Amino acid sequence: MSGVNKVMLIGRLGRDPETKWFEGGRAMSTLSIATSERQKDRDGKLRERTEWHRVVLWQQLAEIAEKHLKKGDRIYVEGKLRSRTWQDGTGVEHKAIEIVGERIEMLGGPLRKEEGAQDSSAKGPHPMDASALPI
């Protein structure tokens, strides 16, 4: 039996997508997504912990991210974990673990002060699935 490598996140973009274009017109966008959890500490105080996730989108999903996403937007991402290593110009080896996005849904824009804690996704989600896009 083979293993399962699946990641699902709902969070907010910490910055605008960073898109790079390669020879042949291939696009790659990098997203920085924050997810938060609330837990009580030993003293019973509610604490919030935020994790940051690096997400890489390719081709049509990258183009969609570049055109439609911005800092603060709420997003659902489905994909898989991938690790990679490289050497910099001085020979130092680096390692990164990132999520390769295979599906995204735009859940709404940034929260505004007048919205308070309400979700700004009144228009509903906008699913984008890499498998449904022509390649």
N, CA, C and O atoms as CSV, one atom per row, in Angstrom:
chain,resi,resn,atom,element,x,y,z
A,1,MET,N,N,0.849,-1.180,0.000
A,1,MET,CA,C,0.000,0.000,0.000
A,1,MET,C,C,0.890,1.237,0.000
A,1,MET,O,O,1.858,1.313,0.757
A,2,SER,N,N,0.567,2.184,-0.834
A,2,SER,CA,C,1.340,3.428,-0.870
A,2,SER,C,C,0.870,4.371,0.228
A,2,SER,O,O,-0.214,4.198,0.786
A,3,GLY,N,N,1.687,5.362,0.531
A,3,GLY,CA,C,1.367,6.324,1.582
A,3,GLY,C,C,0.457,7.433,1.089
A,3,GLY,O,O,0.094,7.484,-0.087
A,4,VAL,N,N,0.096,8.310,1.995
A,4,VAL,CA,C,-0.748,9.461,1.685
A,4,VAL,C,C,0.020,10.722,2.036
A,4,VAL,O,O,0.551,10.847,3.140
A,5,ASN,N,N,0.078,11.644,1.108
A,5,ASN,CA,C,0.736,12.934,1.312
A,5,ASN,C,C,-0.280,13.999,0.932
A,5,ASN,O,O,-0.375,14.374,-0.237
A,6,LYS,N,N,-1.037,14.490,1.900
A,6,LYS,CA,C,-2.108,15.448,1.623
A,6,LYS,C,C,-2.131,16.506,2.712
A,6,LYS,O,O,-2.061,16.199,3.902
A,7,VAL,N,N,-2.231,17.753,2.285
A,7,VAL,CA,C,-2.290,18.892,3.200
A,7,VAL,C,C,-3.514,19.720,2.839
A,7,VAL,O,O,-3.783,19.959,1.662
A,8,MET,N,N,-4.258,20.158,3.857
A,8,MET,CA,C,-5.389,21.065,3.667
A,8,MET,C,C,-5.243,22.204,4.662
A,8,MET,O,O,-5.102,21.973,5.863
A,9,LEU,N,N,-5.277,23.429,4.163
A,9,LEU,CA,C,-5.134,24.612,5.014
A,9,LEU,C,C,-6.243,25.604,4.722
A,9,LEU,O,O,-6.696,25.729,3.585
A,10,ILE,N,N,-6.678,26.308,5.757
A,10,ILE,CA,C,-7.487,27.513,5.596
A,10,ILE,C,C,-6.773,28.580,6.403
A,10,ILE,O,O,-6.549,28.425,7.603
A,11,GLY,N,N,-6.420,29.655,5.736
A,11,GLY,CA,C,-5.695,30.720,6.410
A,11,GLY,C,C,-5.752,32.009,5.618
A,11,GLY,O,O,-6.522,32.148,4.667
A,12,ARG,N,N,-4.915,32.951,6.035
A,12,ARG,CA,C,-4.857,34.261,5.379
A,12,ARG,C,C,-3.473,34.492,4.806
A,12,ARG,O,O,-2.464,34.072,5.373
A,13,LEU,N,N,-3.449,35.172,3.664
A,13,LEU,CA,C,-2.174,35.498,3.032
A,13,LEU,C,C,-1.450,36.563,3.842
A,13,LEU,O,O,-2.033,37.587,4.199
A,14,GLY,N,N,-0.187,36.317,4.128
A,14,GLY,CA,C,0.626,37.272,4.875
A,14,GLY,C,C,1.223,38.353,4.000
A,14,GLY,O,O,1.677,39.381,4.500
A,15,ARG,N,N,1.224,38.128,2.699
A,15,ARG,CA,C,1.723,39.119,1.734
A,15,ARG,C,C,1.137,38.775,0.371
A,15,ARG,O,O,0.555,37.706,0.186
A,16,ASP,N,N,1.293,39.682,-0.572
A,16,ASP,CA,C,0.839,39.417,-1.934
A,16,ASP,C,C,1.618,38.234,-2.510
A,16,ASP,O,O,2.772,38.021,-2.140
A,17,PRO,N,N,1.001,37.461,-3.414
A,17,PRO,CA,C,1.730,36.362,-4.051
A,17,PRO,C,C,2.966,36.886,-4.787
A,17,PRO,O,O,2.944,37.967,-5.375
A,18,GLU,N,N,4.035,36.103,-4.743
A,18,GLU,CA,C,5.252,36.426,-5.489
A,18,GLU,C,C,5.300,35.485,-6.689
A,18,GLU,O,O,5.412,34.270,-6.525
A,19,THR,N,N,5.215,36.047,-7.894
A,19,THR,CA,C,5.145,35.227,-9.100
A,19,THR,C,C,6.414,35.383,-9.917
A,19,THR,O,O,6.917,36.489,-10.118
A,20,LYS,N,N,6.923,34.246,-10.386
A,20,LYS,CA,C,8.084,34.220,-11.278
A,20,LYS,C,C,7.672,33.536,-12.568
A,20,LYS,O,O,6.854,32.616,-12.568
A,21,TRP,N,N,8.251,33.999,-13.668
A,21,TRP,CA,C,7.982,33.413,-14.975
A,21,TRP,C,C,9.259,32.771,-15.492
A,21,TRP,O,O,10.342,33.345,-15.379
A,22,PHE,N,N,9.127,31.575,-16.060
A,22,PHE,CA,C,10.261,30.827,-16.575
A,22,PHE,C,C,10.161,30.712,-18.092
A,22,PHE,O,O,9.137,31.044,-18.690
A,23,GLU,N,N,11.245,30.234,-18.700
A,23,GLU,CA,C,11.243,30.032,-20.152
A,23,GLU,C,C,10.071,29.145,-20.540
A,23,GLU,O,O,9.719,28.212,-19.819
A,24,GLY,N,N,9.481,29.441,-21.670
A,24,GLY,CA,C,8.336,28.676,-22.127
A,24,GLY,C,C,7.022,29.158,-21.536
A,24,GLY,O,O,5.972,28.574,-21.804
A,25,GLY,N,N,7.067,30.227,-20.728
A,25,GLY,CA,C,5.845,30.799,-20.186
A,25,GLY,C,C,5.320,30.139,-18.925
A,25,GLY,O,O,4.204,30.443,-18.503
A,26,ARG,N,N,6.091,29.238,-18.303
A,26,ARG,CA,C,5.640,28.603,-17.056
A,26,ARG,C,C,5.679,29.611,-15.919
A,26,ARG,O,O,6.643,30.360,-15.766
A,27,ALA,N,N,4.611,29.617,-15.123
A,27,ALA,CA,C,4.514,30.533,-13.982
A,27,ALA,C,C,4.590,29.747,-12.680
A,27,ALA,O,O,4.120,28.612,-12.592
A,28,MET,N,N,5.196,30.378,-11.665
A,28,MET,CA,C,5.244,29.823,-10.316
A,28,MET,C,C,4.947,30.957,-9.345
A,28,MET,O,O,5.596,32.002,-9.393
A,29,SER,N,N,3.974,30.760,-8.466
A,29,SER,CA,C,3.663,31.743,-7.429
A,29,SER,C,C,3.934,31.135,-6.068
A,29,SER,O,O,3.639,29.966,-5.821
A,30,THR,N,N,4.502,31.950,-5.186
A,30,THR,CA,C,4.755,31.540,-3.815
A,30,THR,C,C,3.816,32.322,-2.905
A,30,THR,O,O,3.727,33.547,-2.989
A,31,LEU,N,N,3.117,31.598,-2.035
A,31,LEU,CA,C,2.204,32.210,-1.075
A,31,LEU,C,C,2.737,31.980,0.329
A,31,LEU,O,O,3.343,30.947,0.613
A,32,SER,N,N,2.510,32.941,1.195
A,32,SER,CA,C,2.818,32.809,2.612
A,32,SER,C,C,1.483,32.852,3.349
A,32,SER,O,O,0.832,33.895,3.403
A,33,ILE,N,N,1.077,31.717,3.916
A,33,ILE,CA,C,-0.247,31.593,4.530
A,33,ILE,C,C,-0.111,31.390,6.035
A,33,ILE,O,O,0.665,30.553,6.495
A,34,ALA,N,N,-0.877,32.169,6.790
A,34,ALA,CA,C,-0.897,32.051,8.250
A,34,ALA,C,C,-2.143,31.282,8.674
A,34,ALA,O,O,-3.251,31.566,8.219
A,35,THR,N,N,-1.939,30.299,9.558
A,35,THR,CA,C,-3.047,29.610,10.208
A,35,THR,C,C,-2.891,29.821,11.709
A,35,THR,O,O,-1.775,29.828,12.229
A,36,SER,N,N,-4.005,29.992,12.397
A,36,SER,CA,C,-3.953,30.262,13.837
A,36,SER,C,C,-4.816,29.282,14.610
A,36,SER,O,O,-5.866,28.844,14.140
A,37,GLU,N,N,-4.352,28.948,15.802
A,37,GLU,CA,C,-5.097,28.102,16.733
A,37,GLU,C,C,-5.166,28.822,18.069
A,37,GLU,O,O,-4.247,29.550,18.445
A,38,ARG,N,N,-6.260,28.612,18.779
A,38,ARG,CA,C,-6.392,29.177,20.125
A,38,ARG,C,C,-6.435,28.038,21.125
A,38,ARG,O,O,-7.165,27.062,20.953
A,39,GLN,N,N,-5.633,28.183,22.181
A,39,GLN,CA,C,-5.585,27.177,23.237
A,39,GLN,C,C,-5.461,27.873,24.577
A,39,GLN,O,O,-4.949,28.988,24.675
A,40,LYS,N,N,-5.944,27.188,25.612
A,40,LYS,CA,C,-5.767,27.713,26.965
A,40,LYS,C,C,-4.419,27.244,27.488
A,40,LYS,O,O,-4.035,26.089,27.308
A,41,ASP,N,N,-3.704,28.162,28.141
A,41,ASP,CA,C,-2.431,27.789,28.756
A,41,ASP,C,C,-2.686,27.232,30.156
A,41,ASP,O,O,-3.837,27.040,30.549
A,42,ARG,N,N,-1.622,26.975,30.906
A,42,ARG,CA,C,-1.748,26.395,32.249
A,42,ARG,C,C,-2.557,27.269,33.199
A,42,ARG,O,O,-3.213,26.767,34.112
A,43,ASP,N,N,-2.505,28.582,32.977
A,43,ASP,CA,C,-3.226,29.521,33.835
A,43,ASP,C,C,-4.662,29.742,33.383
A,43,ASP,O,O,-5.387,30.527,33.995
A,44,GLY,N,N,-5.085,29.063,32.321
A,44,GLY,CA,C,-6.438,29.212,31.818
A,44,GLY,C,C,-6.625,30.385,30.875
A,44,GLY,O,O,-7.745,30.670,30.454
A,45,LYS,N,N,-5.531,31.074,30.537
A,45,LYS,CA,C,-5.617,32.200,29.604
A,45,LYS,C,C,-5.621,31.676,28.173
A,45,LYS,O,O,-4.906,30.734,27.830
A,46,LEU,N,N,-6.443,32.312,27.355
A,46,LEU,CA,C,-6.540,31.931,25.955
A,46,LEU,C,C,-5.354,32.504,25.192
A,46,LEU,O,O,-5.139,33.716,25.190
A,47,ARG,N,N,-4.595,31.647,24.553
A,47,ARG,CA,C,-3.420,32.047,23.773
A,47,ARG,C,C,-3.639,31.665,22.317
A,47,ARG,O,O,-4.241,30.636,22.009
A,48,GLU,N,N,-3.138,32.513,21.433
A,48,GLU,CA,C,-3.221,32.220,20.012
A,48,GLU,C,C,-1.831,31.907,19.483
A,48,GLU,O,O,-0.862,32.613,19.766
A,49,ARG,N,N,-1.757,30.837,18.711
A,49,ARG,CA,C,-0.493,30.436,18.100
A,49,ARG,C,C,-0.669,30.461,16.590
A,49,ARG,O,O,-1.608,29.869,16.057
A,50,THR,N,N,0.230,31.146,15.906
A,50,THR,CA,C,0.162,31.262,14.453
A,50,THR,C,C,1.314,30.493,13.823
A,50,THR,O,O,2.467,30.622,14.235
A,51,GLU,N,N,0.981,29.693,12.821
A,51,GLU,CA,C,1.978,28.977,12.019
A,51,GLU,C,C,1.985,29.587,10.621
A,51,GLU,O,O,0.940,29.960,10.088
A,52,TRP,N,N,3.171,29.682,10.038
A,52,TRP,CA,C,3.314,30.204,8.678
A,52,TRP,C,C,3.677,29.063,7.741
A,52,TRP,O,O,4.530,28.234,8.059
A,53,HIS,N,N,3.031,29.027,6.593
A,53,HIS,CA,C,3.215,27.953,5.620
A,53,HIS,C,C,3.600,28.554,4.267
A,53,HIS,O,O,2.999,29.525,3.807
A,54,ARG,N,N,4.605,27.959,3.646
A,54,ARG,CA,C,5.009,28.360,2.295
A,54,ARG,C,C,4.291,27.431,1.317
A,54,ARG,O,O,4.403,26.208,1.402
A,55,VAL,N,N,3.554,28.037,0.388
A,55,VAL,CA,C,2.802,27.282,-0.614
A,55,VAL,C,C,3.303,27.696,-1.991
A,55,VAL,O,O,3.464,28.883,-2.275
A,56,VAL,N,N,3.548,26.701,-2.846
A,56,VAL,CA,C,3.998,26.956,-4.209
A,56,VAL,C,C,2.897,26.513,-5.160
A,56,VAL,O,O,2.395,25.393,-5.066
A,57,LEU,N,N,2.526,27.397,-6.074
A,57,LEU,CA,C,1.527,27.098,-7.099
A,57,LEU,C,C,2.201,27.185,-8.465
A,57,LEU,O,O,3.061,28.037,-8.685
A,58,TRP,N,N,1.811,26.307,-9.372
A,58,TRP,CA,C,2.400,26.283,-10.708
A,58,TRP,C,C,1.346,26.558,-11.774
A,58,TRP,O,O,0.155,26.320,-11.574
A,59,GLN,N,N,1.809,27.058,-12.897
A,59,GLN,CA,C,1.064,27.253,-14.131
A,59,GLN,C,C,-0.229,28.037,-13.913
A,59,GLN,O,O,-0.186,29.163,-13.418
A,60,GLN,N,N,-1.387,27.457,-14.278
A,60,GLN,CA,C,-2.633,28.227,-14.224
A,60,GLN,C,C,-2.989,28.664,-12.808
A,60,GLN,O,O,-3.496,29.770,-12.622
A,61,LEU,N,N,-2.737,27.824,-11.807
A,61,LEU,CA,C,-3.025,28.241,-10.431
A,61,LEU,C,C,-2.151,29.427,-10.033
A,61,LEU,O,O,-2.600,30.315,-9.308
A,62,ALA,N,N,-0.907,29.445,-10.504
A,62,ALA,CA,C,-0.012,30.573,-10.224
A,62,ALA,C,C,-0.534,31.848,-10.878
A,62,ALA,O,O,-0.498,32.919,-10.273
A,63,GLU,N,N,-1.011,31.734,-12.093
A,63,GLU,CA,C,-1.556,32.900,-12.797
A,63,GLU,C,C,-2.809,33.420,-12.099
A,63,GLU,O,O,-2.997,34.630,-11.978
A,64,ILE,N,N,-3.662,32.514,-11.644
A,64,ILE,CA,C,-4.876,32.910,-10.916
A,64,ILE,C,C,-4.497,33.632,-9.629
A,64,ILE,O,O,-5.076,34.666,-9.297
A,65,ALA,N,N,-3.525,33.086,-8.907
A,65,ALA,CA,C,-3.082,33.716,-7.656
A,65,ALA,C,C,-2.554,35.117,-7.914
A,65,ALA,O,O,-2.873,36.051,-7.179
A,66,GLU,N,N,-1.748,35.264,-8.958
A,66,GLU,CA,C,-1.179,36.578,-9.265
A,66,GLU,C,C,-2.271,37.605,-9.568
A,66,GLU,O,O,-2.176,38.759,-9.150
A,67,LYS,N,N,-3.294,37.187,-10.286
A,67,LYS,CA,C,-4.350,38.112,-10.707
A,67,LYS,C,C,-5.376,38.414,-9.615
A,67,LYS,O,O,-5.900,39.526,-9.548
A,68,HIS,N,N,-5.666,37.429,-8.757
A,68,HIS,CA,C,-6.836,37.556,-7.889
A,68,HIS,C,C,-6.571,37.568,-6.388
A,68,HIS,O,O,-7.479,37.873,-5.615
A,69,LEU,N,N,-5.360,37.247,-5.953
A,69,LEU,CA,C,-5.096,37.183,-4.512
A,69,LEU,C,C,-4.235,38.343,-4.054
A,69,LEU,O,O,-3.400,38.856,-4.800
A,70,LYS,N,N,-4.457,38.749,-2.798
A,70,LYS,CA,C,-3.641,39.821,-2.216
A,70,LYS,C,C,-3.524,39.591,-0.709
A,70,LYS,O,O,-4.253,38.790,-0.123
A,71,LYS,N,N,-2.603,40.302,-0.117
A,71,LYS,CA,C,-2.353,40.193,1.319
A,71,LYS,C,C,-3.667,40.325,2.098
A,71,LYS,O,O,-4.477,41.212,1.828
A,72,GLY,N,N,-3.862,39.429,3.062
A,72,GLY,CA,C,-5.050,39.461,3.911
A,72,GLY,C,C,-6.187,38.590,3.432
A,72,GLY,O,O,-7.100,38.297,4.204
A,73,ASP,N,N,-6.159,38.160,2.162
A,73,ASP,CA,C,-7.235,37.315,1.649
A,73,ASP,C,C,-7.273,35.982,2.388
A,73,ASP,O,O,-6.236,35.432,2.761
A,74,ARG,N,N,-8.477,35.479,2.592
A,74,ARG,CA,C,-8.675,34.171,3.209
A,74,ARG,C,C,-8.731,33.141,2.089
A,74,ARG,O,O,-9.399,33.352,1.077
A,75,ILE,N,N,-8.020,32.014,2.274
A,75,ILE,CA,C,-7.887,31.041,1.197
A,75,ILE,C,C,-7.854,29.620,1.751
A,75,ILE,O,O,-7.358,29.370,2.850
A,76,TYR,N,N,-8.394,28.703,0.962
A,76,TYR,CA,C,-8.281,27.267,1.226
A,76,TYR,C,C,-7.282,26.713,0.224
A,76,TYR,O,O,-7.377,27.000,-0.969
A,77,VAL,N,N,-6.329,25.924,0.695
A,77,VAL,CA,C,-5.331,25.299,-0.173
A,77,VAL,C,C,-5.301,23.810,0.116
A,77,VAL,O,O,-5.300,23.381,1.270
A,78,GLU,N,N,-5.277,23.038,-0.950
A,78,GLU,CA,C,-5.124,21.594,-0.849
A,78,GLU,C,C,-3.913,21.216,-1.686
A,78,GLU,O,O,-3.770,21.682,-2.816
A,79,GLY,N,N,-3.050,20.383,-1.146
A,79,GLY,CA,C,-1.860,19.995,-1.892
A,79,GLY,C,C,-1.090,18.918,-1.169
A,79,GLY,O,O,-1.653,18.120,-0.420
A,80,LYS,N,N,0.240,18.908,-1.412
A,80,LYS,CA,C,1.091,17.901,-0.785
A,80,LYS,C,C,2.385,18.533,-0.305
A,80,LYS,O,O,2.834,19.546,-0.841
A,81,LEU,N,N,2.982,17.918,0.720
A,81,LEU,CA,C,4.260,18.390,1.245
A,81,LEU,C,C,5.385,17.946,0.322
A,81,LEU,O,O,5.385,16.836,-0.209
A,82,ARG,N,N,6.330,18.839,0.152
A,82,ARG,CA,C,7.508,18.516,-0.645
A,82,ARG,C,C,8.711,19.138,0.037
A,82,ARG,O,O,8.658,20.294,0.456
A,83,SER,N,N,9.791,18.384,0.153
A,83,SER,CA,C,11.029,18.940,0.697
A,83,SER,C,C,12.030,19.061,-0.445
A,83,SER,O,O,12.010,18.282,-1.397
A,84,ARG,N,N,12.893,20.043,-0.329
A,84,ARG,CA,C,13.931,20.230,-1.349
A,84,ARG,C,C,15.184,20.771,-0.678
A,84,ARG,O,O,15.117,21.432,0.358
A,85,THR,N,N,16.310,20.483,-1.279
A,85,THR,CA,C,17.589,20.982,-0.781
A,85,THR,C,C,18.331,21.653,-1.929
A,85,THR,O,O,18.158,21.296,-3.094
A,86,TRP,N,N,19.154,22.625,-1.580
A,86,TRP,CA,C,19.979,23.311,-2.569
A,86,TRP,C,C,21.190,23.906,-1.879
A,86,TRP,O,O,21.222,24.066,-0.659
A,87,GLN,N,N,22.183,24.229,-2.689
A,87,GLN,CA,C,23.374,24.901,-2.177
A,87,GLN,C,C,23.373,26.331,-2.675
A,87,GLN,O,O,23.082,26.599,-3.841
A,88,ASP,N,N,23.702,27.248,-1.775
A,88,ASP,CA,C,23.796,28.646,-2.193
A,88,ASP,C,C,25.164,28.885,-2.837
A,88,ASP,O,O,25.958,27.955,-2.985
A,89,GLY,N,N,25.428,30.114,-3.210
A,89,GLY,CA,C,26.668,30.472,-3.899
A,89,GLY,C,C,27.928,30.209,-3.099
A,89,GLY,O,O,29.012,30.084,-3.669
A,90,THR,N,N,27.798,30.124,-1.777
A,90,THR,CA,C,28.975,29.880,-0.931
A,90,THR,C,C,29.135,28.404,-0.576
A,90,THR,O,O,30.035,28.042,0.182
A,91,GLY,N,N,28.262,27.548,-1.122
A,91,GLY,CA,C,28.361,26.117,-0.861
A,91,GLY,C,C,27.593,25.636,0.354
A,91,GLY,O,O,27.643,24.451,0.683
A,92,VAL,N,N,26.882,26.530,1.030
A,92,VAL,CA,C,26.089,26.142,2.203
A,92,VAL,C,C,24.803,25.466,1.726
A,92,VAL,O,O,24.098,25.982,0.859
A,93,GLU,N,N,24.513,24.302,2.312
A,93,GLU,CA,C,23.314,23.571,1.933
A,93,GLU,C,C,22.111,24.067,2.736
A,93,GLU,O,O,22.200,24.297,3.942
A,94,HIS,N,N,20.997,24.224,2.043
A,94,HIS,CA,C,19.744,24.668,2.664
A,94,HIS,C,C,18.663,23.628,2.388
A,94,HIS,O,O,18.720,22.896,1.400
A,95,LYS,N,N,17.684,23.580,3.278
A,95,LYS,CA,C,16.556,22.675,3.106
A,95,LYS,C,C,15.271,23.437,3.375
A,95,LYS,O,O,15.202,24.251,4.297
A,96,ALA,N,N,14.258,23.171,2.569
A,96,ALA,CA,C,12.957,23.807,2.755
A,96,ALA,C,C,11.866,22.751,2.624
A,96,ALA,O,O,11.965,21.823,1.821
A,97,ILE,N,N,10.836,22.914,3.422
A,97,ILE,CA,C,9.643,22.084,3.295
A,97,ILE,C,C,8.515,23.027,2.917
A,97,ILE,O,O,8.269,24.025,3.594
A,98,GLU,N,N,7.833,22.701,1.829
A,98,GLU,CA,C,6.772,23.576,1.333
A,98,GLU,C,C,5.596,22.734,0.871
A,98,GLU,O,O,5.696,21.515,0.731
A,99,ILE,N,N,4.495,23.404,0.640
A,99,ILE,CA,C,3.285,22.752,0.163
A,99,ILE,C,C,3.148,23.070,-1.316
A,99,ILE,O,O,3.162,24.236,-1.711
A,100,VAL,N,N,3.017,22.034,-2.130
A,100,VAL,CA,C,2.753,22.227,-3.552
A,100,VAL,C,C,1.238,22.202,-3.706
A,100,VAL,O,O,0.606,21.156,-3.558
A,101,GLY,N,N,0.659,23.368,-4.005
A,101,GLY,CA,C,-0.790,23.486,-4.094
A,101,GLY,C,C,-1.334,22.837,-5.345
A,101,GLY,O,O,-0.801,23.025,-6.439
A,102,GLU,N,N,-2.404,22.068,-5.179
A,102,GLU,CA,C,-3.075,21.414,-6.299
A,102,GLU,C,C,-4.489,21.936,-6.494
A,102,GLU,O,O,-5.097,21.735,-7.545
A,103,ARG,N,N,-5.009,22.608,-5.472
A,103,ARG,CA,C,-6.372,23.159,-5.530
A,103,ARG,C,C,-6.436,24.331,-4.571
A,103,ARG,O,O,-5.900,24.267,-3.465
A,104,ILE,N,N,-7.094,25.404,-4.995
A,104,ILE,CA,C,-7.300,26.543,-4.106
A,104,ILE,C,C,-8.749,27.001,-4.198
A,104,ILE,O,O,-9.410,26.820,-5.220
A,105,GLU,N,N,-9.226,27.594,-3.114
A,105,GLU,CA,C,-10.524,28.273,-3.102
A,105,GLU,C,C,-10.325,29.615,-2.432
A,105,GLU,O,O,-9.771,29.707,-1.336
A,106,MET,N,N,-10.784,30.646,-3.103
A,106,MET,CA,C,-10.728,31.986,-2.532
A,106,MET,C,C,-11.949,32.149,-1.638
A,106,MET,O,O,-13.083,32.086,-2.114
A,107,LEU,N,N,-11.721,32.359,-0.347
A,107,LEU,CA,C,-12.814,32.399,0.626
A,107,LEU,C,C,-13.232,33.808,1.006
A,107,LEU,O,O,-14.239,33.974,1.694
A,108,GLY,N,N,-12.510,34.810,0.593
A,108,GLY,CA,C,-12.890,36.181,0.897
A,108,GLY,C,C,-11.685,37.071,1.056
A,108,GLY,O,O,-10.552,36.606,1.178
A,109,GLY,N,N,-11.954,38.365,1.052
A,109,GLY,CA,C,-10.896,39.356,1.175
A,109,GLY,C,C,-10.504,39.598,2.613
A,109,GLY,O,O,-10.979,38.917,3.521
A,110,PRO,N,N,-9.635,40.571,2.817
A,110,PRO,CA,C,-9.193,40.885,4.178
A,110,PRO,C,C,-10.343,41.410,5.026
A,110,PRO,O,O,-11.285,42.010,4.509
A,111,LEU,N,N,-10.256,41.180,6.329
A,111,LEU,CA,C,-11.264,41.714,7.246
A,111,LEU,C,C,-11.119,43.221,7.342
A,111,LEU,O,O,-10.011,43.753,7.420
A,112,ARG,N,N,-12.242,43.889,7.335
A,112,ARG,CA,C,-12.239,45.344,7.515
A,112,ARG,C,C,-12.740,45.633,8.919
A,112,ARG,O,O,-13.442,44.813,9.510
A,113,LYS,N,N,-12.387,46.787,9.455
A,113,LYS,CA,C,-12.788,47.134,10.823
A,113,LYS,C,C,-14.300,47.073,11.000
A,113,LYS,O,O,-14.783,46.626,12.040
A,114,GLU,N,N,-15.055,47.519,9.992
A,114,GLU,CA,C,-16.507,47.541,10.136
A,114,GLU,C,C,-17.112,46.140,10.087
A,114,GLU,O,O,-18.256,45.951,10.502
A,115,GLU,N,N,-16.352,45.139,9.577
A,115,GLU,CA,C,-16.863,43.779,9.529
A,115,GLU,C,C,-16.639,43.043,10.837
A,115,GLU,O,O,-17.316,42.055,11.120
A,116,GLY,N,N,-15.699,43.514,11.632
A,116,GLY,CA,C,-15.392,42.837,12.884
A,116,GLY,C,C,-14.914,41.432,12.626
A,116,GLY,O,O,-14.046,41.204,11.784
A,117,ALA,N,N,-15.486,40.483,13.357
A,117,ALA,CA,C,-15.049,39.097,13.238
A,117,ALA,C,C,-15.809,38.337,12.161
A,117,ALA,O,O,-15.582,37.140,11.985
A,118,GLN,N,N,-16.703,39.000,11.438
A,118,GLN,CA,C,-17.455,38.311,10.404
A,118,GLN,C,C,-16.546,37.969,9.239
A,118,GLN,O,O,-15.570,38.668,8.967
A,119,ASP,N,N,-16.881,36.889,8.560
A,119,ASP,CA,C,-16.134,36.482,7.379
A,119,ASP,C,C,-16.611,37.312,6.197
A,119,ASP,O,O,-17.805,37.571,6.047
A,120,SER,N,N,-15.673,37.722,5.366
A,120,SER,CA,C,-16.019,38.560,4.220
A,120,SER,C,C,-16.286,37.726,2.973
A,120,SER,O,O,-16.145,38.233,1.861
A,121,SER,N,N,-16.667,36.463,3.129
A,121,SER,CA,C,-16.879,35.599,1.972
A,121,SER,C,C,-18.356,35.512,1.594
A,121,SER,O,O,-18.826,34.448,1.192
A,122,ALA,N,N,-19.080,36.596,1.714
A,122,ALA,CA,C,-20.513,36.584,1.439
A,122,ALA,C,C,-20.818,36.134,0.017
A,122,ALA,O,O,-21.888,35.585,-0.247
A,123,LYS,N,N,-19.891,36.364,-0.891
A,123,LYS,CA,C,-20.104,35.959,-2.275
A,123,LYS,C,C,-19.918,34.462,-2.464
A,123,LYS,O,O,-20.259,33.932,-3.521
A,124,GLY,N,N,-19.387,33.772,-1.469
A,124,GLY,CA,C,-19.166,32.334,-1.551
A,124,GLY,C,C,-17.783,32.007,-2.049
A,124,GLY,O,O,-17.073,32.880,-2.547
A,125,PRO,N,N,-17.391,30.740,-1.917
A,125,PRO,CA,C,-16.059,30.340,-2.341
A,125,PRO,C,C,-15.949,30.277,-3.853
A,125,PRO,O,O,-16.944,30.125,-4.562
A,126,HIS,N,N,-14.728,30.397,-4.328
A,126,HIS,CA,C,-14.430,30.338,-5.749
A,126,HIS,C,C,-13.404,29.230,-5.951
A,126,HIS,O,O,-12.203,29.495,-5.889
A,127,PRO,N,N,-13.849,27.979,-6.195
A,127,PRO,CA,C,-12.902,26.878,-6.278
A,127,PRO,C,C,-12.061,26.929,-7.544
A,127,PRO,O,O,-12.548,27.293,-8.614
A,128,MET,N,N,-10.801,26.561,-7.409
A,128,MET,CA,C,-9.879,26.450,-8.525
A,128,MET,C,C,-9.138,25.139,-8.340
A,128,MET,O,O,-8.428,24.968,-7.350
A,129,ASP,N,N,-9.289,24.219,-9.265
A,129,ASP,CA,C,-8.680,22.902,-9.161
A,129,ASP,C,C,-7.721,22.708,-10.321
A,129,ASP,O,O,-8.105,22.863,-11.480
A,130,ALA,N,N,-6.475,22.371,-10.016
A,130,ALA,CA,C,-5.460,22.204,-11.058
A,130,ALA,C,C,-5.840,21.098,-12.029
A,130,ALA,O,O,-5.520,21.195,-13.214
A,131,SER,N,N,-6.515,20.048,-11.564
A,131,SER,CA,C,-6.858,18.940,-12.452
A,131,SER,C,C,-7.935,19.321,-13.463
A,131,SER,O,O,-8.074,18.656,-14.490
A,132,ALA,N,N,-8.692,20.368,-13.195
A,132,ALA,CA,C,-9.746,20.793,-14.110
A,132,ALA,C,C,-9.244,21.784,-15.148
A,132,ALA,O,O,-9.967,22.124,-16.085
A,133,LEU,N,N,-8.012,22.250,-14.990
A,133,LEU,CA,C,-7.459,23.237,-15.906
A,133,LEU,C,C,-6.773,22.549,-17.073
A,133,LEU,O,O,-6.116,21.525,-16.885
A,134,PRO,N,N,-6.915,23.096,-18.279
A,134,PRO,CA,C,-6.214,22.497,-19.421
A,134,PRO,C,C,-4.715,22.735,-19.309
A,134,PRO,O,O,-4.277,23.851,-19.029
A,135,ILE,N,N,-3.945,21.704,-19.522
A,135,ILE,CA,C,-2.484,21.836,-19.417
A,135,ILE,C,C,-1.854,21.549,-20.758
A,135,ILE,O,O,-0.632,21.604,-20.890
